[in-house]
PDB file of C-alpha atoms and ligand atoms in Angstrom:
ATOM      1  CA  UNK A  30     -94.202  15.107  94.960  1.00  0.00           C
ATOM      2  CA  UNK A  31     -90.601  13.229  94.756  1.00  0.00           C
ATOM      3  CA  UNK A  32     -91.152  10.531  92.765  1.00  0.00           C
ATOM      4  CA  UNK A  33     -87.384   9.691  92.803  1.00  0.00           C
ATOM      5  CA  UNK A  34     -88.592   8.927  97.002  1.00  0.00           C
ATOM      6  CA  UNK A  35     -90.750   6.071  96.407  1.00  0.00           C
ATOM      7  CA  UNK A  36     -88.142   3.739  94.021  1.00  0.00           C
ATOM      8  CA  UNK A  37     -86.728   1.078  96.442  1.00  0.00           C
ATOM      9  CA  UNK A  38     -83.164   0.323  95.895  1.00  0.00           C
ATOM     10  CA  UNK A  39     -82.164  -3.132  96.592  1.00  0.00           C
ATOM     11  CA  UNK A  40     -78.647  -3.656  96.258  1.00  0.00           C
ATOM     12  CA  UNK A  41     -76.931  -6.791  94.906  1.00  0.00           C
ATOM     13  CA  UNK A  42     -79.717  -7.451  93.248  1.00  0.00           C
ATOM     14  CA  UNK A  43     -79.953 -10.240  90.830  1.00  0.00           C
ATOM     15  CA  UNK A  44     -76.192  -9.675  91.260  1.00  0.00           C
ATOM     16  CA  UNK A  45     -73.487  -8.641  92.967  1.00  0.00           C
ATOM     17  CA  UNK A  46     -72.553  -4.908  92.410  1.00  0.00           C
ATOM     18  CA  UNK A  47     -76.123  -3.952  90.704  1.00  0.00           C
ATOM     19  CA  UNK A  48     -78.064  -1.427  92.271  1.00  0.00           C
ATOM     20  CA  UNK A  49     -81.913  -2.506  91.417  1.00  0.00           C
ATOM     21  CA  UNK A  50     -84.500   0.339  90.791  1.00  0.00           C
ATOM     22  CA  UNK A  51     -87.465  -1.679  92.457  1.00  0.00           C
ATOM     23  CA  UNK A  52     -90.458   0.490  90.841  1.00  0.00           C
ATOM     24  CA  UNK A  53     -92.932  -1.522  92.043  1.00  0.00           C
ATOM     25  CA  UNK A  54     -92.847   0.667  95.000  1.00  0.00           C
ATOM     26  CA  UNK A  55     -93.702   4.114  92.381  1.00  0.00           C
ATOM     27  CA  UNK A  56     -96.269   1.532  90.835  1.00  0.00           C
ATOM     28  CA  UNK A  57     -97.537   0.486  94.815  1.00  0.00           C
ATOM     29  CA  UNK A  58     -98.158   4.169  95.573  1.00  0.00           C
ATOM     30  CA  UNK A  59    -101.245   6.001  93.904  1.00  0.00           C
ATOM     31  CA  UNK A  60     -99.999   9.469  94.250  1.00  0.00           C
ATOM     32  CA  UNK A  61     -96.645   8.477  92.675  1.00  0.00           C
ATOM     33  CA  UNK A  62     -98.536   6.047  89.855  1.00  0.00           C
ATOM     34  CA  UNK A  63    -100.688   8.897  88.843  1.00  0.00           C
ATOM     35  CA  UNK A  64     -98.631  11.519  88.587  1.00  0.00           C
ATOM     36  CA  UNK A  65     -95.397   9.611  86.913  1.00  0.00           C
ATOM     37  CA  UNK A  66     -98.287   8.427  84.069  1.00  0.00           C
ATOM     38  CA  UNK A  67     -99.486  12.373  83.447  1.00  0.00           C
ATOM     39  CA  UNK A  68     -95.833  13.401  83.230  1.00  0.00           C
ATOM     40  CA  UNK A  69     -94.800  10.822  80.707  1.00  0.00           C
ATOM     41  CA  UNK A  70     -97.860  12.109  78.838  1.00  0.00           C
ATOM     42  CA  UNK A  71     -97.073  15.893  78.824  1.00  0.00           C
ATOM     43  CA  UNK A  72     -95.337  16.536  76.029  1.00  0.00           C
ATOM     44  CA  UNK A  73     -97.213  14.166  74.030  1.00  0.00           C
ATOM     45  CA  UNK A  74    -100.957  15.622  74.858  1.00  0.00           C
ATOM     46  CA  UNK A  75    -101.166  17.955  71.500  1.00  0.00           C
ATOM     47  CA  UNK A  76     -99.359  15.232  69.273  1.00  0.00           C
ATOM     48  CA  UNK A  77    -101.068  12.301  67.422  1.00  0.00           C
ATOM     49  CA  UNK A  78    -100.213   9.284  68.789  1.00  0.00           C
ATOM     50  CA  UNK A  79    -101.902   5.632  67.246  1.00  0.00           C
ATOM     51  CA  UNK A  80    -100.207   3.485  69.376  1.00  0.00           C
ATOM     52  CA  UNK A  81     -98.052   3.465  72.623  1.00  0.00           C
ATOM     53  CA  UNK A  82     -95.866   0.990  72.511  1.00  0.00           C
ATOM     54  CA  UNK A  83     -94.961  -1.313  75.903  1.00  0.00           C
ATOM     55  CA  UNK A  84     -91.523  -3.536  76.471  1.00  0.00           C
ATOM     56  CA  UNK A  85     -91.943  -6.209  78.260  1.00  0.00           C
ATOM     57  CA  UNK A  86     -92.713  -6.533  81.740  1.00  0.00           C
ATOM     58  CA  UNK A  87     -92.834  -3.213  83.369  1.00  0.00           C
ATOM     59  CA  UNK A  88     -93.380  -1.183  80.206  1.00  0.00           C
ATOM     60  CA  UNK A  89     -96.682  -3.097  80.211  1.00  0.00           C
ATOM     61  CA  UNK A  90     -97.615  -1.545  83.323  1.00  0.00           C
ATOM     62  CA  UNK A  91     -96.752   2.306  82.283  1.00  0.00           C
ATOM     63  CA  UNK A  92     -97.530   1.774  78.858  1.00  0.00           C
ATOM     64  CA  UNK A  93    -100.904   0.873  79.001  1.00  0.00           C
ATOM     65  CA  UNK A  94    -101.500   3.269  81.312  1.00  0.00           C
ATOM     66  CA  UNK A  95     -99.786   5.918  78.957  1.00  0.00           C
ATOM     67  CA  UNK A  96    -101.965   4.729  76.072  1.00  0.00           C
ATOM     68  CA  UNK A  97    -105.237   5.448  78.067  1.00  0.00           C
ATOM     69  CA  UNK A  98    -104.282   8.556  78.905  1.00  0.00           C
ATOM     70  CA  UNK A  99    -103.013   9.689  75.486  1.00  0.00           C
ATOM     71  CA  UNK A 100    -106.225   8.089  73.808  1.00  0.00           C
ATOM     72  CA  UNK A 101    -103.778   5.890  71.694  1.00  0.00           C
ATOM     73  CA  UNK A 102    -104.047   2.122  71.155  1.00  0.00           C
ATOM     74  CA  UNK A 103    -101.739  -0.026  73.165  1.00  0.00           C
ATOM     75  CA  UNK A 104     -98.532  -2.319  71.506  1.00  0.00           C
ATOM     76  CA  UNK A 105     -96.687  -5.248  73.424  1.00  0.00           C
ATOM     77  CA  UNK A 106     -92.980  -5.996  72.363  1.00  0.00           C
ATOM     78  CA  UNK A 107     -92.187  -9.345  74.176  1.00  0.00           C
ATOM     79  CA  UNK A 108     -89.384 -11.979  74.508  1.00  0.00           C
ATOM     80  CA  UNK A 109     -89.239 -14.006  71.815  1.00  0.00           C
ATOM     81  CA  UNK A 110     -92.085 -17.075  71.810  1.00  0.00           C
ATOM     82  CA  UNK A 111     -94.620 -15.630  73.777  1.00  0.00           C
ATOM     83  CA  UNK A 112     -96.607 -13.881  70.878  1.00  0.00           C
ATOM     84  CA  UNK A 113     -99.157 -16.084  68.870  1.00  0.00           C
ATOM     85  CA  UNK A 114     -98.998 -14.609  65.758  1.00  0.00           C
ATOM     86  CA  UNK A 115     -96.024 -13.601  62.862  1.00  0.00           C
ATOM     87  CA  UNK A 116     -93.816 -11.769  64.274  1.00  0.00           C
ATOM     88  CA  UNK A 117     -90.677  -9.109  63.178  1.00  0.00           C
ATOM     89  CA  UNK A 118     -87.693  -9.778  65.707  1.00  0.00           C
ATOM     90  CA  UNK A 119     -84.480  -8.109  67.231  1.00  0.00           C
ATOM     91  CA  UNK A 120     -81.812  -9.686  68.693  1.00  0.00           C
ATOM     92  CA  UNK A 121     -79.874  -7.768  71.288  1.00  0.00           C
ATOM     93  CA  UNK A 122     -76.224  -8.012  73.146  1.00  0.00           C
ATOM     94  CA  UNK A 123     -76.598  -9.038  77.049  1.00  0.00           C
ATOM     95  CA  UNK A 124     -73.759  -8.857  79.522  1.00  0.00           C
ATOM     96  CA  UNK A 125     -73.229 -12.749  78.379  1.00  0.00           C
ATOM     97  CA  UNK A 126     -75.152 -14.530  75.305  1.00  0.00           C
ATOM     98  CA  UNK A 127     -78.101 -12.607  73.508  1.00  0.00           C
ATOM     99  CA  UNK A 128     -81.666 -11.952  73.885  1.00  0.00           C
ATOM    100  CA  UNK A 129     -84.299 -11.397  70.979  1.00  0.00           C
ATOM    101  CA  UNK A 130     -87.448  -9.352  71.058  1.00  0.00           C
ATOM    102  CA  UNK A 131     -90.644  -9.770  68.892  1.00  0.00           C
ATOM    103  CA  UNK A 132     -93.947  -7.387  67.730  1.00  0.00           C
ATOM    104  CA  UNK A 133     -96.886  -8.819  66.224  1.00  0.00           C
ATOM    105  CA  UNK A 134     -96.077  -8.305  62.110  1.00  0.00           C
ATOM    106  CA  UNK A 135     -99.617  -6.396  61.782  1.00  0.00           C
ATOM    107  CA  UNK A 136     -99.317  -4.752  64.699  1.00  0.00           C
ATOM    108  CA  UNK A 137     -98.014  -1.742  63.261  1.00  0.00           C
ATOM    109  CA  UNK A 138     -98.970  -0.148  59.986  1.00  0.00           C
ATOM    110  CA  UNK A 139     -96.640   1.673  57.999  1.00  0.00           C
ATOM    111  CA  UNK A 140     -96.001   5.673  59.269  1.00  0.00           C
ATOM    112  CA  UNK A 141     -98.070   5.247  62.191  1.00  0.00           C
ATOM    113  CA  UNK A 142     -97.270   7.632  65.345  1.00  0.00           C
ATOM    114  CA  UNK A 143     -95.755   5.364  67.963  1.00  0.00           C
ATOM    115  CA  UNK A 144     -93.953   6.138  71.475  1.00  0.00           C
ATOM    116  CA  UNK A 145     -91.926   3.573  73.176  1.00  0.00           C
ATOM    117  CA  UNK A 146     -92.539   3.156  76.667  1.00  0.00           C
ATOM    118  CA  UNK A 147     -90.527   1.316  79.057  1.00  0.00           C
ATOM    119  CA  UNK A 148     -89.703   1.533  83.019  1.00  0.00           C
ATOM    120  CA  UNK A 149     -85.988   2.255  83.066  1.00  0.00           C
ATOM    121  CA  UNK A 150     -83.592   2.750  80.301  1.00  0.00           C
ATOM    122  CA  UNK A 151     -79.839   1.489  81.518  1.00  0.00           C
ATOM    123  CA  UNK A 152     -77.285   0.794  78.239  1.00  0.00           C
ATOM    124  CA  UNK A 153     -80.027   1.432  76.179  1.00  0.00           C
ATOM    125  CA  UNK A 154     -79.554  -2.348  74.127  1.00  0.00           C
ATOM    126  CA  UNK A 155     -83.373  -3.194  75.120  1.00  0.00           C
ATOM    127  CA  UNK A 156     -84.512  -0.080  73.758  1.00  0.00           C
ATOM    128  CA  UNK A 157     -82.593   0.114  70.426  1.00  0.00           C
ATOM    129  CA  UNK A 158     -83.909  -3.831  69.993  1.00  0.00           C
ATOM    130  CA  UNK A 159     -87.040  -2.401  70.290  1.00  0.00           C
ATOM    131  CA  UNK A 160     -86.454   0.700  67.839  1.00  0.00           C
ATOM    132  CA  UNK A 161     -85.201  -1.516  65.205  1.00  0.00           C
ATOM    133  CA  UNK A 162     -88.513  -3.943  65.245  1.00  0.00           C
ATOM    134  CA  UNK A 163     -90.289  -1.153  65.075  1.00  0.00           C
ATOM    135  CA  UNK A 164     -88.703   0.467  61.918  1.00  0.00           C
ATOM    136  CA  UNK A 165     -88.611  -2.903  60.358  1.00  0.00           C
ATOM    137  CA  UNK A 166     -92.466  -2.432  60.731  1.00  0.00           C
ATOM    138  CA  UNK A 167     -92.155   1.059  59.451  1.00  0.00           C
ATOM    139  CA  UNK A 168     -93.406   3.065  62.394  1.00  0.00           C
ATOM    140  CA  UNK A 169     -92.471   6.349  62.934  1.00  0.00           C
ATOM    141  CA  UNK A 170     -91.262   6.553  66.453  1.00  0.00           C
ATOM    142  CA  UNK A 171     -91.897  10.036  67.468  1.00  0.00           C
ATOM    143  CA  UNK A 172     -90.413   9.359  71.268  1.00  0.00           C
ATOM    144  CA  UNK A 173     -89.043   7.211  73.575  1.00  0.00           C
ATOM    145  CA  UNK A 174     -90.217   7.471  77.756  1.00  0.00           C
ATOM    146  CA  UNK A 175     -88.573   5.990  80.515  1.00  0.00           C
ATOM    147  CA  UNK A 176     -89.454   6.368  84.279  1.00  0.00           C
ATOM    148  CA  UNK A 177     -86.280   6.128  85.190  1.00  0.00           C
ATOM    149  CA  UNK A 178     -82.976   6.994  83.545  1.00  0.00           C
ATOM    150  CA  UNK A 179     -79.347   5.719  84.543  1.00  0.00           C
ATOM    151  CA  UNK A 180     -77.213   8.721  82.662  1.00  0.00           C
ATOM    152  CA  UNK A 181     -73.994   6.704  83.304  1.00  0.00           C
ATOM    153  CA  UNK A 182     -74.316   3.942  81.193  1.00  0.00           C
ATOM    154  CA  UNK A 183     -75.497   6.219  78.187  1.00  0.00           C
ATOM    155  CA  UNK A 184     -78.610   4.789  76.988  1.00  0.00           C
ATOM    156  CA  UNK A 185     -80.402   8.061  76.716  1.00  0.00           C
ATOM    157  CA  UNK A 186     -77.401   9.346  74.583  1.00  0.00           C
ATOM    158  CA  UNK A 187     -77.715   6.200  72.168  1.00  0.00           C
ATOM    159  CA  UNK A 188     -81.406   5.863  71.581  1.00  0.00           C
ATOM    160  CA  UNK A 189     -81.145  10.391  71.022  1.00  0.00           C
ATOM    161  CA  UNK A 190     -77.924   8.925  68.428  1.00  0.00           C
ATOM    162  CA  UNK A 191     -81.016   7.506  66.435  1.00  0.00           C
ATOM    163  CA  UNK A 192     -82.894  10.069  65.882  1.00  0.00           C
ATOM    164  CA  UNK A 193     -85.521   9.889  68.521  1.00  0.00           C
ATOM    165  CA  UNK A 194     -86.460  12.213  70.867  1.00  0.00           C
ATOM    166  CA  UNK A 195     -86.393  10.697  74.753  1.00  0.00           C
ATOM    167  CA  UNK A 196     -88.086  11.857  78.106  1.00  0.00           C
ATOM    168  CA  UNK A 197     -87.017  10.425  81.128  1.00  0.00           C
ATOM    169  CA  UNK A 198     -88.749  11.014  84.770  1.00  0.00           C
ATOM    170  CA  UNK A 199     -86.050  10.535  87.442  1.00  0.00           C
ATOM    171  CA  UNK A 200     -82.429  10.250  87.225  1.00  0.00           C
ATOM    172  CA  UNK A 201     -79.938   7.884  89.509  1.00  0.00           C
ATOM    173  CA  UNK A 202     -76.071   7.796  89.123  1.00  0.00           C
ATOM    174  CA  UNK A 203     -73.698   5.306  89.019  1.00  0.00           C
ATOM    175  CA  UNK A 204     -75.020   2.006  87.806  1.00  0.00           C
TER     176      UNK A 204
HETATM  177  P1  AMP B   8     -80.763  -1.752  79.151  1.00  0.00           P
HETATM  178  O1  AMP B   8     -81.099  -2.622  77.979  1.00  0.00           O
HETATM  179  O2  AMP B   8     -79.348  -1.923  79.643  1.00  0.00           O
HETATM  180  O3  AMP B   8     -81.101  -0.295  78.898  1.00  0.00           O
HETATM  181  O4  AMP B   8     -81.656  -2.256  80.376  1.00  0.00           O
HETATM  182  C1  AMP B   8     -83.001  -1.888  80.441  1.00  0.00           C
HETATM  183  C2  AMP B   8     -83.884  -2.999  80.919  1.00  0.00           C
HETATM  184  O5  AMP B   8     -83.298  -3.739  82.001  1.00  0.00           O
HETATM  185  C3  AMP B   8     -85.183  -2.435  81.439  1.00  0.00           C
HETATM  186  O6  AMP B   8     -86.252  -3.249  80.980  1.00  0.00           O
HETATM  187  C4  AMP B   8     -85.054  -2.450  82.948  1.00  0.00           C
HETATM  188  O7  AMP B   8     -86.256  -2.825  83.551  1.00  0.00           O
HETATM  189  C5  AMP B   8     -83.921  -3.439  83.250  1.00  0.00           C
HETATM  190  N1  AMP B   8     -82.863  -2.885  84.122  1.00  0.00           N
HETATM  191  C6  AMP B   8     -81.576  -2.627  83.767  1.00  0.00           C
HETATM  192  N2  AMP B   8     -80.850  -2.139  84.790  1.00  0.00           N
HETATM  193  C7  AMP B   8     -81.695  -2.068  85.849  1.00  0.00           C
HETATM  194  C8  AMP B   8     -81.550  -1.600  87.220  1.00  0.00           C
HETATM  195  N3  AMP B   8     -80.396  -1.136  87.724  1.00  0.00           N
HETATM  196  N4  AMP B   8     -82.645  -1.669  88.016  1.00  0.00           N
HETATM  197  C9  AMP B   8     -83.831  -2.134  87.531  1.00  0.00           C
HETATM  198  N5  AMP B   8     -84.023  -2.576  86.274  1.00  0.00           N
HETATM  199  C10 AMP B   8     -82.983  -2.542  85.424  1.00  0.00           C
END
């Protein structure tokens, strides 16, 4: 099945000149939810994986999906103030000001097996913010998954640039 077929684009969209990959419609569609979850999990099926680990929102959705699949537990990174407990944090560069993500402190042991999992990688700043908590936990992050990848703005080439191998679904140019 084309996957790529069930992503609604809404353009302008939470601003002028962005094309928004709406994958609630992939998520909507059992066919297309099955099937994208089994082909994130292909390469990782003979590999030991403790814990797949979810950005917030939409990485929730394929992530914990992803985990079930794999047999792995399930991680949440989230926006900062949101988790309960102690936390390691990221900051990270948006268009204008910063953001900052957080992990749970225990969440993570030391040389675990983790793979990131999030809906869409674009610049590639959420992910890296996300790499970095991580290795501040000491995980070993043995790949990164994204539904959907938008080559242009290089985010595949910078989170590869660390080290980490990444699988992406679906590709759409431009921005
Ligand atoms: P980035 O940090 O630039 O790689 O952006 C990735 C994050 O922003 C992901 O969590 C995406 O869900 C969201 N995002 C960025 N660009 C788009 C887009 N064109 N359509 C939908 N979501 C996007």
């Amino acid at each position: 099945m084309n996957l790529k077929d069930t992503i609604r684009t809404i353009p302008d969209f939470p601003k002028e000149g962005i094309m928004f990959r709406d994958v609630t419609t992939l998520m909507t569609n059992r066919h297309a939810f099955t099937e994208s979850v089994l082909r994130l999990a292909a390469p990782y099926q003979e590999i030991l994986v403790d814990n797949v680990v979810g950005i917030e929102a939409r990485g929730f959705v394929f992530g914990a999906a992803l985990a079930f699949e794999l047999g792995a537990g399930f991680v949440p990174v989230r926006k900062k103030g949101k988790l309960p407990f102690d936390t390691y944090e990221q900051d990270y560069a948006l268009e204008y000001g910063t953001d900052t993500l957080e992990m749970h402190a225990d969440a993570v042991r030391g040389q675990e097996q983790v793979l990131l999992v999030d809906d869409l990688i674009a610049t590639g700043g959420t992910a890296e913010a996300a790499v970095k908590v991580l290795r501040k936990a000491g995980a070993n992050i043995i790949g990164a998954a994204f539904v959907i990848d938008l080559p242009d703005l290089g985010g595949r080439a910078r989170i590869e640039a660390m080290g980490i191998p990444v699988t992406t679904l679906i590709e759409f140019e431009g921005e």
